Short mmCIF file of C-alpha atoms in Angstrom, two decimals:
data_model
loop_
_atom_site.label_atom_id
_atom_site.label_comp_id
_atom_site.label_asym_id
_atom_site.label_seq_id
_atom_site.Cartn_x
_atom_site.Cartn_y
_atom_site.Cartn_z
CA MET A 223 -0.01 0.01 0.01
CA LYS A 224 2.82 2.42 0.86
CA LYS A 225 4.54 1.71 -2.40
CA ILE A 226 1.36 2.32 -4.38
CA ILE A 227 0.66 5.64 -2.65
CA GLY A 228 4.29 6.66 -2.84
CA TRP A 229 4.60 5.92 -6.57
CA SER A 230 1.29 7.64 -7.28
CA LEU A 231 2.40 10.79 -5.54
CA LEU A 232 5.80 10.70 -7.24
CA ILE A 233 4.28 10.30 -10.70
CA TYR A 234 1.86 13.16 -9.94
CA LEU A 235 4.74 15.44 -8.79
CA VAL A 236 6.80 14.68 -11.92
CA TYR A 237 3.73 15.40 -14.05
CA VAL A 238 3.17 18.76 -12.35
CA LEU A 239 6.79 19.76 -12.79
CA ALA A 240 6.68 18.73 -16.47
CA MET A 241 3.56 20.80 -17.09
CA PHE A 242 5.06 23.74 -15.23
CA TRP A 243 8.12 23.62 -17.47
CA TYR A 244 6.02 23.23 -20.61
CA LEU A 245 3.68 26.12 -19.85
CA PHE A 246 6.27 28.56 -18.50
CA TYR A 247 9.34 27.70 -20.54
CA GLY A 248 8.74 25.07 -23.25
CA ALA A 249 5.71 26.28 -25.14
CA ASP A 250 5.95 28.98 -27.79
CA THR A 251 3.13 31.51 -27.41
CA SER A 252 4.66 34.24 -29.50
CA ILE A 253 2.86 35.73 -32.48
CA PRO A 254 4.05 34.49 -35.88
CA SER A 255 6.19 37.11 -37.59
CA ALA A 256 3.78 37.30 -40.52
CA LEU A 257 1.01 38.44 -38.18
CA LYS A 258 2.96 41.01 -36.19
CA GLY A 259 1.40 44.44 -36.47
CA THR A 260 -1.97 43.00 -37.64
CA ALA A 261 -5.19 43.19 -35.67
CA ALA A 262 -4.43 39.70 -34.29
CA ASP A 263 -1.19 40.96 -32.68
CA PRO A 264 -2.01 41.75 -29.01
CA ALA A 265 0.60 44.44 -28.99
CA THR A 266 -1.73 46.49 -31.24
CA PHE A 267 -4.65 46.51 -28.76
CA LEU A 268 -3.11 45.70 -25.33
CA ASN A 269 -0.72 48.01 -23.52
CA ALA A 270 2.59 46.69 -22.02
CA LYS A 271 1.02 45.98 -18.60
CA GLU A 272 -1.98 44.15 -20.12
CA LEU A 273 0.35 42.05 -22.26
CA MET A 274 2.37 41.00 -19.21
CA LEU A 275 -0.68 40.29 -17.09
CA SER A 276 -2.38 38.26 -19.82
CA GLU A 277 0.65 35.99 -20.18
CA GLU A 278 1.05 35.61 -16.39
CA TYR A 279 -2.59 34.96 -15.70
CA SER A 280 -3.08 32.59 -18.57
CA LYS A 281 0.01 30.49 -17.67
CA ILE A 282 -1.04 30.13 -14.03
CA ARG A 283 -4.66 29.42 -14.87
CA ASN A 284 -3.61 26.75 -17.39
CA LEU A 285 -1.25 25.18 -14.84
CA LEU A 286 -4.12 25.00 -12.33
CA PHE A 287 -6.19 23.17 -14.94
CA PHE A 288 -3.55 20.61 -15.60
CA VAL A 289 -2.82 20.20 -11.88
CA ASN A 290 -6.45 19.82 -10.93
CA LEU A 291 -7.44 17.08 -13.37
CA PRO A 292 -5.14 14.24 -12.14
CA TYR A 293 -5.60 15.58 -8.61
CA ASP A 294 -9.27 14.54 -8.83
CA TRP A 295 -8.18 11.15 -10.09
CA LEU A 296 -5.77 10.77 -7.13
CA LEU A 297 -8.59 11.69 -4.71
CA TYR A 298 -10.85 8.93 -5.98
CA PHE A 299 -7.94 6.47 -6.06
CA PHE A 300 -6.90 7.17 -2.52
CA ILE A 301 -10.52 7.15 -1.24
CA LEU A 302 -10.67 3.60 -2.58
CA VAL A 303 -7.27 2.18 -1.54
CA LEU A 304 -7.30 3.83 1.93
CA GLY A 305 -10.69 2.28 2.70
CA PHE A 306 -12.73 5.49 3.01
CA SER A 307 -15.28 4.31 0.43
CA MET A 308 -15.72 0.97 2.18
CA LYS A 309 -16.19 2.73 5.57
CA PHE A 310 -18.80 5.10 4.13
CA SER A 311 -20.68 2.14 2.71
CA THR A 312 -20.51 0.30 6.07
CA TRP A 313 -21.72 3.39 7.97
CA SER A 314 -24.65 3.91 5.61
CA LYS A 315 -25.71 0.30 5.93
CA ALA A 316 -25.53 0.49 9.74
CA ILE A 317 -27.87 3.51 9.78
CA SER A 318 -30.61 2.11 7.50
CA LYS A 319 -31.69 -0.98 5.61
CA LEU A 320 -33.31 1.02 2.80
CA SER A 321 -31.11 1.19 -0.27
CA LEU A 322 -32.21 4.76 -1.10
CA VAL A 323 -31.31 5.96 2.38
CA GLN A 324 -27.99 4.13 2.24
CA THR A 325 -27.24 5.79 -1.13
CA ALA A 326 -28.12 9.23 0.22
CA ILE A 327 -25.91 8.81 3.33
CA TYR A 328 -22.98 7.30 1.44
CA LEU A 329 -23.10 9.91 -1.25
CA PHE A 330 -23.20 12.71 1.33
CA TYR A 331 -20.08 11.37 3.02
CA LEU A 332 -18.29 10.95 -0.27
CA SER A 333 -19.31 14.35 -1.72
CA LEU A 334 -18.36 16.12 1.55
CA LEU A 335 -14.90 14.51 1.58
CA VAL A 336 -14.24 15.25 -2.12
CA GLU A 337 -15.44 18.85 -1.71
CA ALA A 338 -13.19 19.40 1.36
CA LEU A 339 -10.14 17.96 -0.41
CA SER A 340 -10.88 19.91 -3.61
CA TYR A 341 -11.46 23.18 -1.79
CA PRO A 342 -7.79 24.35 -1.66
CA LEU A 343 -7.42 24.32 -5.46
CA LYS A 344 -10.81 26.03 -5.90
CA TRP A 345 -9.78 28.74 -3.44
CA ILE A 346 -6.45 29.23 -5.22
CA SER A 347 -8.27 29.61 -8.50
CA TYR A 348 -10.70 32.14 -7.02
CA THR A 349 -7.86 34.09 -5.36
CA LEU A 350 -5.88 34.15 -8.63
CA SER A 351 -8.83 35.53 -10.55
CA LYS A 352 -9.50 38.08 -7.83
CA ASN A 353 -5.89 39.25 -7.73
CA TYR A 354 -5.88 39.79 -11.51
CA GLN A 355 -9.20 41.63 -11.28
CA ILE A 356 -11.12 39.17 -13.42
CA THR A 357 -13.31 38.14 -10.52
CA THR A 358 -15.14 40.94 -8.66
CA GLN A 359 -17.21 38.66 -6.42
CA ALA A 360 -16.82 38.92 -2.67
CA PHE A 361 -15.59 35.85 -0.83
CA SER A 362 -19.04 35.45 0.89
CA GLY A 363 -20.74 35.40 -2.55
CA TRP A 364 -18.22 32.89 -3.86
CA MET A 365 -18.79 30.63 -0.83
CA LYS A 366 -22.56 30.93 -1.33
CA ASP A 367 -22.25 29.77 -4.93
CA LEU A 368 -19.97 26.92 -3.78
CA VAL A 369 -22.55 25.75 -1.26
CA ILE A 370 -25.40 26.00 -3.82
CA GLY A 371 -23.31 24.05 -6.32
CA PHE A 372 -22.59 21.36 -3.73
CA TRP A 373 -26.27 20.76 -3.06
CA VAL A 374 -27.35 20.96 -6.70
CA ASP A 375 -24.62 18.47 -7.66
CA TYR A 376 -25.58 16.25 -4.69
CA ALA A 377 -29.26 16.18 -5.70
CA ILE A 378 -28.45 15.34 -9.34
CA MET A 379 -25.83 12.76 -8.32
CA PHE A 380 -28.36 11.15 -5.89
CA LEU A 381 -30.78 10.55 -8.73
CA ILE A 382 -28.09 9.23 -11.07
CA VAL A 383 -26.41 6.96 -8.50
CA SER A 384 -29.69 5.57 -7.21
CA VAL A 385 -30.85 4.56 -10.68
CA LEU A 386 -27.35 3.35 -11.68
CA PHE A 387 -26.97 0.88 -8.79
CA MET A 388 -30.55 -0.32 -9.16
CA LEU A 389 -29.78 -1.16 -12.75
CA ILE A 390 -26.41 -2.79 -11.84
CA ARG A 391 -28.16 -5.00 -9.25
CA LYS A 392 -31.14 -5.95 -11.35
CA SER A 393 -29.91 -5.97 -14.97
CA GLY A 394 -26.60 -7.85 -14.70
CA LYS A 395 -24.28 -7.42 -17.66
CA ARG A 396 -26.66 -5.12 -19.56
CA TRP A 397 -26.81 -2.43 -16.91
CA TRP A 398 -24.71 -0.08 -19.06
CA PHE A 399 -27.21 -0.11 -21.93
CA TYR A 400 -30.23 0.47 -19.69
CA ALA A 401 -28.35 3.21 -17.91
CA TRP A 402 -27.74 4.88 -21.22
CA LEU A 403 -31.47 4.59 -22.15
CA CYS A 404 -32.30 6.33 -18.86
CA SER A 405 -29.67 9.03 -19.53
CA VAL A 406 -31.45 10.15 -22.74
CA PRO A 407 -34.64 11.58 -21.19
CA PHE A 408 -32.70 12.67 -18.13
CA SER A 409 -30.20 14.73 -20.15
CA LEU A 410 -33.02 16.33 -22.18
CA PHE A 411 -34.86 17.06 -18.93
CA LEU A 412 -31.82 18.81 -17.43
CA MET A 413 -31.15 20.85 -20.59
CA PHE A 414 -34.80 21.93 -20.69
CA PHE A 415 -35.06 23.02 -17.07
CA GLN A 416 -31.55 24.32 -16.45
CA PRO A 417 -32.21 27.83 -17.79
CA VAL A 418 -35.33 28.31 -15.64
CA VAL A 419 -34.54 26.25 -12.50
CA ILE A 420 -30.77 25.82 -12.00
CA ASP A 421 -29.17 28.92 -13.53
CA PRO A 422 -31.33 31.41 -11.60
CA LEU A 423 -29.97 29.91 -8.34
CA TYR A 424 -26.69 31.60 -9.14
CA ASN A 425 -27.66 34.78 -11.03
CA ASP A 426 -30.68 37.02 -11.90
CA PHE A 427 -31.93 36.77 -15.47
CA TYR A 428 -34.27 39.28 -17.00
CA PRO A 429 -35.36 40.45 -20.46
CA LEU A 430 -32.99 42.86 -22.19
CA LYS A 431 -33.49 46.32 -20.65
CA ASP A 432 -32.14 48.41 -23.51
CA LYS A 433 -35.19 48.62 -25.74
CA GLU A 434 -33.40 50.38 -28.56
CA LEU A 435 -30.84 47.58 -28.66
CA GLU A 436 -33.66 45.07 -28.35
CA THR A 437 -35.30 46.55 -31.51
CA LYS A 438 -32.02 46.12 -33.40
CA ILE A 439 -31.67 42.52 -32.17
CA LEU A 440 -35.29 41.73 -33.19
CA ALA A 441 -34.60 43.12 -36.67
CA LEU A 442 -31.50 40.94 -36.94
CA ALA A 443 -33.42 37.94 -35.78
CA SER A 444 -36.16 38.65 -38.30
CA LYS A 445 -33.48 38.83 -41.00
CA ALA A 446 -32.23 35.41 -39.81
CA GLU A 447 -35.77 34.06 -39.72
CA ILE A 448 -35.55 32.90 -36.11
CA PRO A 449 -37.62 33.80 -32.98
CA ALA A 450 -35.93 36.30 -30.69
CA GLU A 451 -38.23 36.39 -27.68
CA HIS A 452 -35.65 34.48 -25.67
CA VAL A 453 -32.93 37.16 -25.41
CA TYR A 454 -31.92 37.71 -21.80
CA GLU A 455 -29.30 39.65 -19.86
CA VAL A 456 -27.76 38.41 -16.60
CA ASN A 457 -26.12 40.46 -13.85
CA MET A 458 -22.60 39.13 -13.98
CA SER A 459 -20.88 42.44 -13.18
CA GLU A 460 -21.13 41.71 -9.43
CA LYS A 461 -19.05 38.60 -10.04
CA THR A 462 -16.65 39.25 -12.96
CA ASN A 463 -15.19 41.78 -15.36
CA ALA A 464 -15.08 39.19 -18.14
CA LEU A 465 -17.39 39.35 -21.17
CA ASN A 466 -19.59 36.54 -22.50
CA ALA A 467 -22.75 35.59 -24.30
CA TYR A 468 -24.13 32.05 -24.86
CA VAL A 469 -27.02 29.88 -26.02
CA THR A 470 -28.65 27.57 -23.48
CA GLY A 471 -31.67 25.32 -23.09
CA ILE A 472 -33.80 23.51 -25.60
CA GLY A 473 -37.30 23.74 -26.92
CA SER A 474 -39.45 26.54 -25.45
CA ASN A 475 -36.84 27.19 -22.72
CA SER A 476 -34.01 27.88 -25.22
CA ARG A 477 -32.60 31.37 -24.81
CA ILE A 478 -29.70 33.63 -25.83
CA VAL A 479 -28.03 35.19 -22.79
CA LEU A 480 -25.92 38.31 -22.66
CA TRP A 481 -23.81 39.21 -19.64
CA ASP A 482 -24.37 42.77 -18.43
CA THR A 483 -20.57 43.28 -18.62
CA THR A 484 -20.84 42.64 -22.35
CA LEU A 485 -23.56 45.28 -22.63
CA GLU A 486 -21.53 47.79 -20.69
CA ARG A 487 -18.20 47.28 -22.47
CA LEU A 488 -19.24 46.80 -26.13
CA ASN A 489 -21.12 49.11 -28.53
CA ASP A 490 -24.25 48.17 -30.41
CA GLU A 491 -22.44 46.94 -33.54
CA GLU A 492 -20.17 44.66 -31.51
CA ILE A 493 -23.10 43.34 -29.50
CA LEU A 494 -25.08 42.65 -32.67
CA PHE A 495 -22.15 40.64 -34.03
CA ILE A 496 -22.19 38.53 -30.84
CA MET A 497 -25.97 38.11 -31.23
CA ALA A 498 -25.55 37.07 -34.80
CA HIS A 499 -22.94 34.54 -33.72
CA GLU A 500 -25.30 33.06 -31.16
CA MET A 501 -28.14 33.06 -33.66
CA GLY A 502 -25.81 31.11 -35.93
CA HIS A 503 -25.67 28.35 -33.29
CA TYR A 504 -29.46 28.45 -33.18
CA VAL A 505 -29.96 28.31 -36.98
CA MET A 506 -27.39 25.53 -37.44
CA LYS A 507 -28.90 23.61 -34.50
CA HIS A 508 -25.57 23.20 -32.78
CA ILE A 509 -27.24 22.52 -29.43
CA TYR A 510 -29.05 19.51 -30.86
CA VAL A 511 -25.92 18.30 -32.61
CA GLY A 512 -24.15 18.58 -29.26
CA ILE A 513 -26.88 16.61 -27.51
CA ALA A 514 -26.66 13.83 -30.15
CA GLY A 515 -22.87 13.72 -29.85
CA TYR A 516 -23.07 13.66 -26.05
CA LEU A 517 -25.52 10.75 -26.07
CA LEU A 518 -23.33 8.80 -28.55
CA MET A 519 -20.24 9.38 -26.41
CA THR A 520 -22.21 8.39 -23.33
CA LEU A 521 -23.28 5.11 -24.93
CA ILE A 522 -19.66 4.27 -25.91
CA GLY A 523 -18.32 5.41 -22.53
CA LEU A 524 -20.69 3.33 -20.46
CA PHE A 525 -19.90 0.23 -22.48
CA ILE A 526 -16.16 0.80 -21.94
CA ILE A 527 -16.73 1.48 -18.21
CA HIS A 528 -18.72 -1.77 -17.95
CA LYS A 529 -15.79 -3.74 -19.38
CA LEU A 530 -13.19 -1.91 -17.30
CA LEU A 531 -15.15 -2.24 -14.02
CA THR A 532 -15.53 -6.01 -14.49
CA TYR A 533 -11.80 -6.41 -15.27
CA ILE A 534 -10.57 -4.11 -12.49
CA VAL A 535 -12.80 -5.59 -9.78
CA ASN A 536 -11.94 -9.15 -10.74
CA ARG A 537 -8.17 -8.47 -10.80
CA TRP A 538 -7.65 -5.67 -8.20
CA GLY A 539 -10.84 -5.84 -6.14
CA ARG A 540 -8.93 -6.52 -2.94
CA LEU A 541 -6.64 -3.52 -3.47
CA PHE A 542 -9.63 -1.23 -4.05
CA LYS A 543 -11.58 -2.96 -1.26
CA ILE A 544 -14.48 -3.82 -3.62
CA ASP A 545 -16.07 -7.27 -3.64
CA LYS A 546 -18.42 -6.68 -6.57
CA ILE A 547 -19.49 -3.85 -8.84
CA SER A 548 -22.96 -3.69 -7.21
CA ASP A 549 -21.38 -2.44 -3.92
CA LEU A 550 -21.86 1.24 -3.22
CA SER A 551 -18.13 1.37 -2.35
CA MET A 552 -17.46 0.99 -6.09
CA LEU A 553 -18.71 4.51 -6.86
CA PRO A 554 -15.36 6.33 -6.65
CA LEU A 555 -13.91 3.85 -9.16
CA PHE A 556 -16.85 4.52 -11.48
CA LEU A 557 -16.35 8.32 -11.16
CA LEU A 558 -12.64 7.91 -11.70
CA LEU A 559 -13.21 6.04 -14.95
CA VAL A 560 -15.85 8.57 -16.08
CA SER A 561 -13.36 11.40 -15.51
CA VAL A 562 -10.52 9.64 -17.32
CA LEU A 563 -12.69 8.80 -20.29
CA SER A 564 -14.12 12.30 -20.44
CA PHE A 565 -10.60 13.67 -20.53
CA THR A 566 -9.62 11.24 -23.23
CA ALA A 567 -12.56 12.31 -25.38
CA SER A 568 -12.02 16.05 -24.77
CA PRO A 569 -9.74 16.65 -27.84
CA VAL A 570 -12.43 15.31 -30.13
CA GLU A 571 -15.19 17.24 -28.37
CA ASN A 572 -13.17 20.47 -28.44
CA ALA A 573 -12.35 20.01 -32.12
CA VAL A 574 -16.04 19.66 -32.97
CA SER A 575 -16.86 22.64 -30.83
CA ARG A 576 -14.15 24.78 -32.48
CA HIS A 577 -15.59 23.84 -35.89
CA GLN A 578 -19.04 24.96 -34.75
CA GLU A 579 -17.71 28.23 -33.38
CA ARG A 580 -15.94 28.94 -36.70
CA ALA A 581 -19.20 28.26 -38.53
CA ALA A 582 -21.05 30.62 -36.17
CA ASP A 583 -18.43 33.33 -36.80
CA THR A 584 -18.94 32.90 -40.52
CA TYR A 585 -22.69 33.10 -40.16
CA ALA A 586 -22.37 36.31 -38.08
CA MET A 587 -20.24 37.89 -40.77
CA GLU A 588 -22.71 36.93 -43.50
CA LEU A 589 -25.57 38.34 -41.46
CA THR A 590 -23.97 41.61 -40.25
CA HIS A 591 -21.11 42.35 -42.66
CA GLU A 592 -19.45 44.19 -39.76
CA GLN A 593 -15.83 43.10 -40.10
CA ASP A 594 -14.36 45.90 -38.00
CA ALA A 595 -16.89 45.47 -35.19
CA ALA A 596 -16.24 41.68 -35.18
CA ILE A 597 -12.49 42.22 -34.78
CA ARG A 598 -12.97 44.78 -32.07
CA THR A 599 -15.28 42.37 -30.25
CA PHE A 600 -12.64 39.66 -30.00
CA GLN A 601 -9.98 42.22 -29.03
CA GLU A 602 -12.24 43.41 -26.18
CA LEU A 603 -12.92 39.80 -25.09
CA THR A 604 -9.17 39.21 -24.95
CA LYS A 605 -8.56 42.35 -22.90
CA ALA A 606 -11.43 41.74 -20.43
CA GLY A 607 -10.43 38.11 -19.74
CA LEU A 608 -6.63 38.58 -19.98
CA SER A 609 -6.65 35.69 -22.46
CA GLN A 610 -3.63 34.45 -24.36
CA VAL A 611 -4.01 35.22 -28.03
CA ASN A 612 -1.85 32.25 -29.06
CA PRO A 613 -2.02 29.62 -26.31
CA PRO A 614 0.20 26.50 -26.17
CA TYR A 615 -0.82 23.57 -28.35
CA LEU A 616 -1.74 21.27 -25.43
CA VAL A 617 -3.89 24.01 -23.92
CA LYS A 618 -5.75 24.48 -27.17
CA LEU A 619 -6.16 20.73 -27.62
CA LEU A 620 -7.50 19.98 -24.15
CA ARG A 621 -9.10 23.24 -23.03
CA TYR A 622 -10.30 25.27 -26.06
CA GLY A 623 -13.84 24.69 -27.28
CA HIS A 624 -13.36 27.91 -29.31
CA PRO A 625 -10.68 28.77 -31.90
CA THR A 626 -7.88 30.77 -30.37
CA MET A 627 -8.17 34.59 -30.54
CA LEU A 628 -5.23 34.55 -33.00
CA GLU A 629 -7.18 32.22 -35.30
CA ARG A 630 -10.50 34.09 -34.93
CA ILE A 631 -9.15 37.58 -35.54
CA THR A 632 -6.91 36.43 -38.39
CA TYR A 633 -9.91 34.66 -39.99
CA LEU A 634 -12.01 37.85 -39.73
CA GLU A 635 -9.23 39.99 -41.17
CA THR A 636 -8.92 37.69 -44.24
CA TYR A 637 -12.70 36.99 -44.47
CA ASP A 638 -13.30 39.28 -47.49
CA GLN A 639 -10.30 37.81 -49.27
CA GLU A 640 -11.60 34.28 -48.72
CA GLU A 641 -15.01 35.25 -50.00
CA GLN A 642 -13.50 36.49 -53.26
CA LYS A 643 -11.69 33.16 -53.90
#
């Protein structure tokens, strides 16, 4: 046991040092010489201090991402091999004979432990963002969101875990397929109700206040032949200085959301370009394509997890203190495999997302023909979020669901030329 824990920690430490070297010294984030002096060159729209801060902040934030991911894996691994999961299961069974009550108690113990051990990295991330003036949220507000997030995640996980273990116990080797069948309506249910039930727990949403801007957006929506009654703004200024807009929900609950920071920092032409971009997602049905892709990946992932769980429990069940996969104590191993497989699939998911974002940029240009406003928009997004214009390759591969700012601005600058070819 000591050797296993020791080697795990050593491998993690070597990995962290390797990522530190790569992000701070090994990766080339400079602007290609051919693009220097163009609108994509951050030196043309950021001052010297902003350039320095954007590089510093991005490097540290990326390091935290790469440190946090395997840290979560280590947590689940140690919870298993040190016997915490088995103890939680034993305690829950001693309190009640009802399986639902046992699941609720076990999951509370597990969630509380994981949250406590994950808290330091979350606090470091919050403090970093606060120090670089990206986050404006007070510590009390941040803690409130953390507590809300804990209970929301707990409630969702309770439903998932209860159904999952019921299927494992009753369906034998086909549990993974039935679990996937259950995930289809559940995923659609969450996506439908998230904008009106979950999101308002964290922020206040309301119809766009600027009626003159609303008229312009409605005219743009009419031009795009899509409904626009679902345009909302959200009060993010009390939490962040960053800018954003997004599409969320499905069916009658689908909506386009603008952060109030975006409304404050950008002019009407720039906001209309963002609106046209989000309308592009709507018109091209990217949300539904994303749902279909997610469900396909879930089906494949559950099948792989089924095979891996059977193999691991049969071969290393004693090490992980798991007798059979129907035991509640198996849950950390299941979550570990889900996390690893999600990470493995992230390059493909990000590549698809970047393709959709490029298509939405193109749609926005075709709808607005505001090339200068589009370029200024991405420059302002870079400045507000202290983003790296040209991030390291691994960061782009594993973190970026959008093209880099270098790619987006360069594309917009050459858009007219590409249209003439």
